[in-house]
Coordinates of C-alpha atoms and ligand atoms in Angstrom, one line a residue:
M1 CA -16.2 8.7 -14.0
L2 CA -15.0 12.2 -12.9
K3 CA -18.4 12.9 -11.3
Y4 CA -18.2 9.7 -9.4
L5 CA -14.7 10.4 -8.2
E6 CA -15.6 13.9 -7.1
Q7 CA -18.4 12.4 -5.0
Q8 CA -16.0 9.9 -3.5
L9 CA -13.5 12.7 -2.7
A10 CA -16.3 14.8 -1.1
E11 CA -17.3 11.8 1.0
R12 CA -13.7 11.5 2.3
D13 CA -13.7 15.3 3.1
A14 CA -16.9 14.9 5.1
Q15 CA -15.5 12.0 7.1
S16 CA -12.2 13.7 7.8
L17 CA -10.5 11.1 5.8
R18 CA -9.1 13.2 2.9
R19 CA -5.3 13.0 2.8
H20 CA -3.0 15.8 1.8
R21 CA 0.7 15.8 1.0
R22 CA 3.2 18.3 2.4
I23 CA 6.3 19.3 0.5
A24 CA 9.5 18.9 2.4
E25 CA 11.8 21.7 1.4
T26 CA 14.8 20.4 3.4
A27 CA 16.3 17.0 4.0
C28 CA 14.7 14.4 6.3
A29 CA 15.7 15.5 9.8
P30 CA 14.1 16.4 13.1
Q31 CA 14.0 20.1 12.0
Q32 CA 12.3 20.5 8.6
T33 CA 11.0 23.3 6.5
V34 CA 7.7 22.2 4.8
T35 CA 5.0 23.7 2.6
S36 CA 1.5 22.5 3.3
H37 CA -1.1 21.9 0.6
D38 CA -2.6 25.4 1.1
G39 CA 0.8 26.9 0.3
Q40 CA 1.8 27.8 3.9
R41 CA 5.5 27.3 4.6
C42 CA 6.7 26.6 8.1
E43 CA 9.4 25.1 10.3
L44 CA 8.4 21.9 12.1
L45 CA 10.0 19.5 14.5
A46 CA 9.1 16.2 12.9
F47 CA 8.1 13.0 14.7
C48 CA 7.0 11.1 11.6
S49 CA 9.8 9.7 9.6
N50 CA 11.0 6.1 9.7
D51 CA 14.6 7.3 9.6
Y52 CA 15.0 5.6 13.0
L53 CA 18.8 5.9 13.2
G54 CA 19.0 9.4 11.6
L55 CA 21.2 8.1 8.8
S56 CA 19.2 9.5 5.8
N57 CA 21.1 12.8 5.9
H58 CA 24.4 11.4 7.1
P59 CA 27.5 13.0 5.4
L60 CA 29.1 9.6 4.7
L61 CA 26.0 8.3 2.9
I62 CA 25.6 11.5 0.9
E63 CA 29.2 11.0 -0.1
A64 CA 28.7 7.3 -0.9
L65 CA 25.7 8.2 -3.1
A66 CA 27.8 10.7 -5.0
D67 CA 30.7 8.2 -5.3
G68 CA 28.3 5.6 -6.6
A69 CA 27.0 7.9 -9.2
R70 CA 30.6 8.7 -10.3
L71 CA 31.4 5.0 -10.5
Y72 CA 28.2 3.7 -12.1
G73 CA 26.3 6.7 -13.5
A74 CA 22.8 7.9 -12.6
G75 CA 20.6 5.0 -13.7
S76 CA 21.0 1.2 -14.2
G77 CA 19.6 1.2 -17.8
A78 CA 17.7 -2.1 -17.7
S79 CA 16.2 -4.8 -15.5
H80 CA 18.5 -7.1 -13.5
L81 CA 18.1 -10.0 -15.9
I82 CA 19.0 -7.9 -18.9
S83 CA 21.9 -5.7 -18.2
G84 CA 21.0 -3.6 -15.1
H85 CA 22.5 -5.8 -12.4
S86 CA 25.7 -3.9 -11.5
R87 CA 28.7 -4.8 -9.3
A88 CA 27.2 -2.4 -6.7
H89 CA 24.0 -4.6 -6.5
A90 CA 26.1 -7.8 -6.3
L91 CA 28.3 -6.3 -3.5
L92 CA 25.2 -5.2 -1.6
E93 CA 23.7 -8.7 -1.8
E94 CA 27.0 -10.1 -0.4
D95 CA 27.2 -7.5 2.3
L96 CA 23.6 -8.2 3.4
A97 CA 24.2 -12.0 3.3
E98 CA 27.3 -11.6 5.4
M99 CA 25.6 -9.3 7.9
L100 CA 22.6 -11.6 8.3
S101 CA 24.4 -14.9 8.5
P102 CA 27.3 -14.2 10.8
Q103 CA 28.0 -17.9 11.4
G104 CA 28.6 -18.6 7.7
P105 CA 26.9 -18.1 4.4
E106 CA 23.6 -19.9 5.0
L107 CA 21.4 -17.1 3.6
N108 CA 21.3 -15.7 0.2
V109 CA 20.0 -12.2 -0.6
L110 CA 18.1 -10.6 -3.4
T111 CA 17.6 -6.8 -3.5
F112 CA 14.6 -4.9 -4.8
C113 CA 13.8 -1.3 -5.7
T114 CA 11.3 -1.0 -2.8
G115 CA 9.8 -3.0 0.0
Y116 CA 6.4 -2.9 -1.6
M117 CA 7.8 -4.6 -4.7
A118 CA 9.8 -7.1 -2.6
N119 CA 6.6 -8.2 -0.9
M120 CA 4.6 -8.4 -4.2
A121 CA 7.5 -10.4 -5.7
L122 CA 7.8 -12.8 -2.8
L123 CA 4.2 -13.6 -2.3
T124 CA 3.3 -14.0 -5.9
A125 CA 6.4 -16.1 -6.6
L126 CA 5.8 -18.5 -3.6
G127 CA 2.0 -18.3 -3.3
D128 CA 0.9 -20.5 -6.2
A129 CA -2.4 -22.4 -6.4
Q130 CA -1.0 -25.2 -4.3
T131 CA -0.2 -22.9 -1.4
T132 CA -2.2 -21.3 1.4
I133 CA -1.1 -17.9 2.7
Y134 CA -1.8 -17.1 6.4
T135 CA -1.6 -13.4 7.1
D136 CA -1.9 -11.4 10.3
L137 CA -4.8 -8.9 10.2
L138 CA -2.5 -6.0 10.9
N139 CA 0.1 -6.8 8.3
H140 CA 1.4 -4.0 6.0
A141 CA -0.6 -3.1 2.9
S142 CA 2.1 -4.5 0.6
L143 CA 1.8 -8.0 2.2
I144 CA -2.0 -7.8 1.8
D145 CA -1.7 -6.7 -1.8
G146 CA 0.9 -9.4 -2.5
A147 CA -1.4 -12.0 -1.1
R148 CA -4.3 -10.7 -3.1
L149 CA -2.3 -10.9 -6.3
A150 CA -1.0 -14.4 -5.6
R151 CA -2.9 -17.4 -6.7
A152 CA -2.8 -18.9 -3.3
A153 CA -5.8 -19.3 -1.0
V154 CA -5.5 -16.6 1.7
F155 CA -6.6 -16.8 5.4
T156 CA -6.3 -13.7 7.5
Y157 CA -5.9 -14.4 11.3
P158 CA -6.7 -11.9 14.1
H159 CA -3.6 -10.0 15.2
N160 CA -1.1 -12.4 16.9
D161 CA -3.8 -15.0 17.3
L162 CA -1.6 -18.1 17.2
V163 CA -4.3 -20.4 18.6
G164 CA -6.7 -19.5 15.8
L165 CA -3.8 -19.7 13.3
E166 CA -2.8 -23.2 14.4
R167 CA -6.4 -24.5 14.4
R168 CA -6.7 -23.3 10.8
I169 CA -3.4 -24.4 9.6
A170 CA -3.9 -27.9 11.0
G171 CA -6.8 -28.3 8.7
C172 CA -5.0 -27.0 5.6
S173 CA -5.5 -29.0 2.5
T174 CA -2.8 -27.4 0.2
P175 CA 0.6 -29.0 0.0
R176 CA 2.4 -25.8 0.8
K177 CA 1.8 -23.2 3.6
L178 CA 3.2 -19.7 4.1
I179 CA 2.7 -17.8 7.3
V180 CA 3.3 -14.1 6.7
T181 CA 3.8 -11.4 9.4
D182 CA 5.3 -8.0 10.0
G183 CA 8.2 -8.3 12.4
V184 CA 7.4 -5.0 14.0
F185 CA 3.8 -3.9 13.2
S186 CA 4.1 -0.6 11.4
M187 CA 1.1 1.2 12.9
D188 CA 1.3 -0.3 16.4
G189 CA 5.0 -0.8 17.1
D190 CA 4.6 -4.2 18.7
L191 CA 6.5 -7.3 17.8
A192 CA 5.3 -10.4 16.2
H193 CA 5.5 -13.5 18.4
L194 CA 8.2 -14.9 16.2
P195 CA 9.6 -17.8 18.3
E196 CA 6.0 -19.2 18.7
L197 CA 5.3 -18.6 15.0
L198 CA 8.4 -20.4 13.9
A199 CA 7.7 -23.3 16.2
L200 CA 4.1 -23.4 14.8
A201 CA 5.6 -23.3 11.2
E202 CA 7.8 -26.2 12.1
R203 CA 5.0 -28.3 13.6
H204 CA 2.9 -27.9 10.4
D205 CA 5.6 -27.9 7.8
A206 CA 4.9 -24.3 6.9
Y207 CA 7.3 -21.5 5.9
L208 CA 7.5 -18.2 7.7
V209 CA 7.8 -14.8 5.9
V210 CA 8.9 -12.0 8.2
D211 CA 8.6 -8.4 7.0
D212 CA 11.3 -6.6 9.0
A213 CA 10.8 -3.1 7.6
H214 CA 10.8 -1.6 11.1
G215 CA 13.3 -3.9 12.8
F216 CA 16.2 -4.1 10.4
G217 CA 18.9 -1.7 11.5
V218 CA 17.3 -1.1 14.8
L219 CA 16.7 -4.3 16.7
G220 CA 19.0 -7.3 17.3
A221 CA 22.8 -7.6 17.4
Q222 CA 24.4 -5.0 15.1
G223 CA 20.9 -4.1 13.9
R224 CA 20.3 -7.5 12.2
G225 CA 16.6 -7.2 12.9
V226 CA 13.7 -9.0 14.7
P227 CA 14.9 -12.6 13.9
S228 CA 18.2 -11.8 15.6
H229 CA 16.4 -10.0 18.5
F230 CA 14.8 -13.3 19.2
G231 CA 17.9 -15.3 18.4
L232 CA 16.1 -17.2 15.7
R233 CA 17.7 -18.9 12.6
S234 CA 15.9 -21.4 10.4
E235 CA 15.7 -22.3 6.8
R236 CA 12.0 -22.1 7.2
M237 CA 12.3 -18.4 7.7
I238 CA 12.2 -15.9 4.8
C239 CA 13.2 -12.4 5.9
M240 CA 12.3 -9.3 4.0
G241 CA 13.8 -6.0 5.1
T242 CA 13.6 -2.4 3.7
L243 CA 16.6 -0.1 3.2
G244 CA 14.8 3.3 3.1
K245 CA 13.9 3.3 6.8
A246 CA 16.6 2.7 9.4
A247 CA 19.2 2.2 6.6
G248 CA 18.4 5.7 5.4
V249 CA 18.6 5.2 1.7
A250 CA 16.1 3.2 -0.4
G251 CA 15.3 -0.3 -1.6
A252 CA 14.6 -3.7 0.1
F253 CA 16.0 -7.2 0.3
V254 CA 14.8 -10.8 0.8
A255 CA 17.1 -13.0 2.7
A256 CA 16.4 -16.7 2.5
H257 CA 17.6 -20.2 1.7
R258 CA 19.5 -20.2 -1.6
T259 CA 16.8 -22.2 -3.3
V260 CA 14.2 -19.6 -2.5
I261 CA 16.4 -16.8 -3.8
D262 CA 17.1 -18.8 -7.0
W263 CA 13.4 -19.3 -7.5
L264 CA 12.6 -15.6 -7.0
V265 CA 15.2 -14.7 -9.7
Q266 CA 13.4 -17.0 -12.1
S267 CA 9.8 -16.2 -11.4
A268 CA 9.2 -13.1 -9.3
R269 CA 7.6 -10.7 -11.8
A270 CA 8.1 -7.6 -9.6
Y271 CA 11.8 -8.4 -9.7
I272 CA 12.1 -9.4 -13.3
Y273 CA 10.0 -6.8 -15.1
T274 CA 11.3 -3.6 -13.7
T275 CA 14.4 -1.5 -14.2
A276 CA 17.0 -2.2 -11.6
S277 CA 17.5 0.6 -9.0
P278 CA 20.3 3.0 -9.6
P279 CA 23.6 1.3 -8.7
A280 CA 24.6 4.4 -6.7
V281 CA 21.7 3.6 -4.4
A282 CA 23.1 0.1 -3.7
H283 CA 26.5 1.6 -3.3
A284 CA 25.2 4.0 -0.6
V285 CA 23.3 1.2 1.1
S286 CA 26.5 -0.8 1.5
A287 CA 28.0 2.3 3.2
S288 CA 25.0 2.5 5.4
L289 CA 25.4 -1.2 6.5
R290 CA 28.9 -0.4 7.6
L291 CA 27.7 2.4 9.8
I292 CA 24.8 0.3 11.2
R293 CA 27.1 -2.5 12.2
A294 CA 29.9 -0.3 13.6
E295 CA 30.1 1.6 16.9
E296 CA 28.2 4.5 15.3
G297 CA 25.2 2.2 14.8
E298 CA 25.5 1.0 18.4
W299 CA 25.4 4.4 20.0
R300 CA 22.5 5.4 17.7
R301 CA 20.5 2.4 18.8
R302 CA 21.3 3.1 22.4
H303 CA 20.4 6.7 22.1
L304 CA 17.1 5.8 20.4
A305 CA 16.2 3.3 23.2
E306 CA 16.8 6.1 25.8
L307 CA 14.5 8.4 23.9
V308 CA 11.8 5.8 23.7
A309 CA 12.1 5.1 27.4
A310 CA 12.0 8.8 28.3
F311 CA 8.9 9.3 26.1
R312 CA 7.1 6.3 27.7
R313 CA 7.9 7.5 31.2
G314 CA 6.7 11.0 30.3
V315 CA 3.3 10.2 28.7
P316 CA 1.4 9.1 31.8
E317 CA 3.0 12.0 33.7
V318 CA 1.8 14.7 31.3
L319 CA -1.4 13.1 29.9
G320 CA -2.4 11.2 33.0
D321 CA -6.1 12.1 33.4
L322 CA -6.7 12.5 29.7
L323 CA -5.7 8.9 29.1
S324 CA -8.4 7.6 31.5
T325 CA -11.2 10.1 30.9
R326 CA -11.0 10.0 27.1
G327 CA -10.0 6.4 26.8
W328 CA -6.8 7.3 24.9
R329 CA -4.0 4.9 25.2
L330 CA -0.3 4.6 24.5
A331 CA 0.2 1.4 22.5
P332 CA 2.3 -1.2 24.4
S333 CA 5.4 -0.7 22.1
Q334 CA 9.0 -0.8 23.0
T335 CA 10.1 0.3 19.5
A336 CA 10.6 3.7 17.9
I337 CA 7.0 3.6 16.8
Q338 CA 5.0 5.0 19.7
P339 CA 1.3 5.3 18.7
L340 CA -1.1 7.3 20.9
I341 CA -4.5 5.8 20.1
V342 CA -7.3 8.3 20.4
G343 CA -10.1 6.5 18.5
S344 CA -11.9 9.0 16.3
S345 CA -10.4 10.4 13.2
E346 CA -11.7 13.9 14.1
Q347 CA -9.8 13.8 17.5
A348 CA -6.7 12.5 15.8
L349 CA -6.8 15.2 13.2
A350 CA -7.5 17.9 15.9
M351 CA -4.6 16.7 18.0
S352 CA -2.3 16.7 15.0
A353 CA -3.4 20.2 14.0
A354 CA -3.0 21.5 17.6
L355 CA 0.6 20.0 17.7
E356 CA 1.3 21.7 14.4
S357 CA 0.3 25.0 15.7
K358 CA 3.1 24.5 18.3
G359 CA 5.5 23.7 15.5
L360 CA 5.4 19.9 15.8
W361 CA 4.8 17.4 13.0
V362 CA 2.9 14.4 14.3
P363 CA 0.8 12.6 11.7
A364 CA -2.8 11.4 12.4
I365 CA -3.2 7.9 11.0
R366 CA -6.8 7.1 10.1
P367 CA -8.8 4.3 8.6
P368 CA -8.3 2.5 6.2
T369 CA -4.6 2.5 7.2
V370 CA -5.7 1.4 10.7
P371 CA -9.0 -0.4 11.8
S372 CA -11.9 2.0 12.1
G373 CA -12.3 3.5 15.6
S374 CA -8.5 3.3 16.3
A375 CA -7.3 6.5 14.7
R376 CA -4.1 7.6 16.3
L377 CA -1.1 9.8 16.4
R378 CA 1.8 7.8 15.0
I379 CA 4.7 9.2 16.8
T380 CA 8.1 8.0 15.7
L381 CA 11.4 8.7 17.3
S382 CA 14.8 8.8 15.7
A383 CA 18.3 8.8 16.9
A384 CA 18.6 12.2 15.4
H385 CA 16.2 13.6 18.1
G386 CA 17.7 14.9 21.3
P387 CA 16.2 14.6 24.8
G388 CA 15.0 18.2 24.5
D389 CA 12.9 17.3 21.5
V390 CA 11.1 14.6 23.5
E391 CA 10.4 17.1 26.3
R392 CA 9.0 19.5 23.8
L393 CA 6.8 16.8 22.3
L394 CA 5.5 15.8 25.8
S395 CA 4.6 19.3 26.8
A396 CA 2.9 20.0 23.5
L397 CA 0.9 16.8 23.8
A398 CA -0.3 17.8 27.3
W399 CA -1.3 21.3 26.0
A400 CA -3.0 20.0 22.9
G401 CA -4.8 17.2 24.8
K402 CA -6.4 19.8 27.2
G403 CA -7.8 21.8 24.3
I404 CA -9.5 19.0 22.4
Ligands
PLP501 C1 7.4 0.6 4.6 C2 7.0 -0.8 4.6 C3 7.1 -1.6 3.5 C4 7.3 -1.0 2.1 O1 8.7 -0.7 2.0 P1 9.1 0.5 1.0 O2 10.5 0.3 0.7 O3 8.7 1.7 1.6 O4 8.3 0.2 -0.3 C5 6.8 -2.9 3.6 N1 6.4 -3.4 4.8 C6 6.3 -2.7 5.9 C7 5.9 -3.3 7.2 C8 6.6 -1.4 5.9 O5 6.5 -0.6 6.9

């Protein structure tokens, strides 16, 4: 086996697909000290976190995490159904339910240790042998894996192809149908066509699962996410969101009709058979929700939108010719995820390395994370960035692009 694995690793090296981790010596922030895999230590201006509101290092959240540990200790000690379900978890579920159903308690909420687990839990608990799961080609890996593990039949439709989806779903032979989509697509930054998807679900008696990992906290009134951005509410919709991205801490939630939540508690293995997250984490997330919903969250969302607009205005100005001669393109995204699609893994890596030599941390995303031939720089902006950071990024992109 070792020999085989070494061959596989060598193949990845040869194709520029080998991944390496960096060690962050300092907190998640635009300015970070990192150590690379060859031991080099440097200061980088980072455009790669999903900490969209810049809350992960917020003094109030650090304080809340410490308070939570003083109140509830360091660990939960057991799974939720044994003895690990603390008051902090219960309060967080109430806070999320109240935030997401402002017109009254129509949604119930269940929290999870991670978004990956929430998706595994959700799709395996709902996707039984009498169900067909319809999943967008560009959905997140955790949705793909959840669908694989479920007993349901799975049909993958081309990205946002609602016509193909409807044709397929009209001929569905199982009694239950689940349409599954990212709210904001994580490697492209574009939005799912949620109103149309929900209407389609209604026409065909299907349910709609929305993974709002990149919308929650950022989009919609008070950061309620993509469903709120589109003004959608329906008991057909099951919304999953993560709490380690814009919310700045860790964990995830599923918000849905009470019956769905009751069923998950009874049957979702990724919920039942794992130790509950530290209560202090839930305590800190509750503090984060207060920030997200308050004026502080408002200005952070406004500031982020301004940075996104400045970046999108700047790219054609600084990269102009390169875009047309090389066939590079800025993905049509209005969110904090701003991918520059360059195509080949080698070019994406070379750009990333050139940017790093200028002190910028912009990751190259390669297959299999994205379809082959669509390697990209996945640039993410955060409310913790300033306008000067975006200017620095733009001029470094122009410089690096000329040298490739
Ligand atoms: C990050 C992410 C997840 C996983 O959430 P974690 O809390 O990081 O495990 C799920 N879905 C999408 C779309 C994501 O981007």
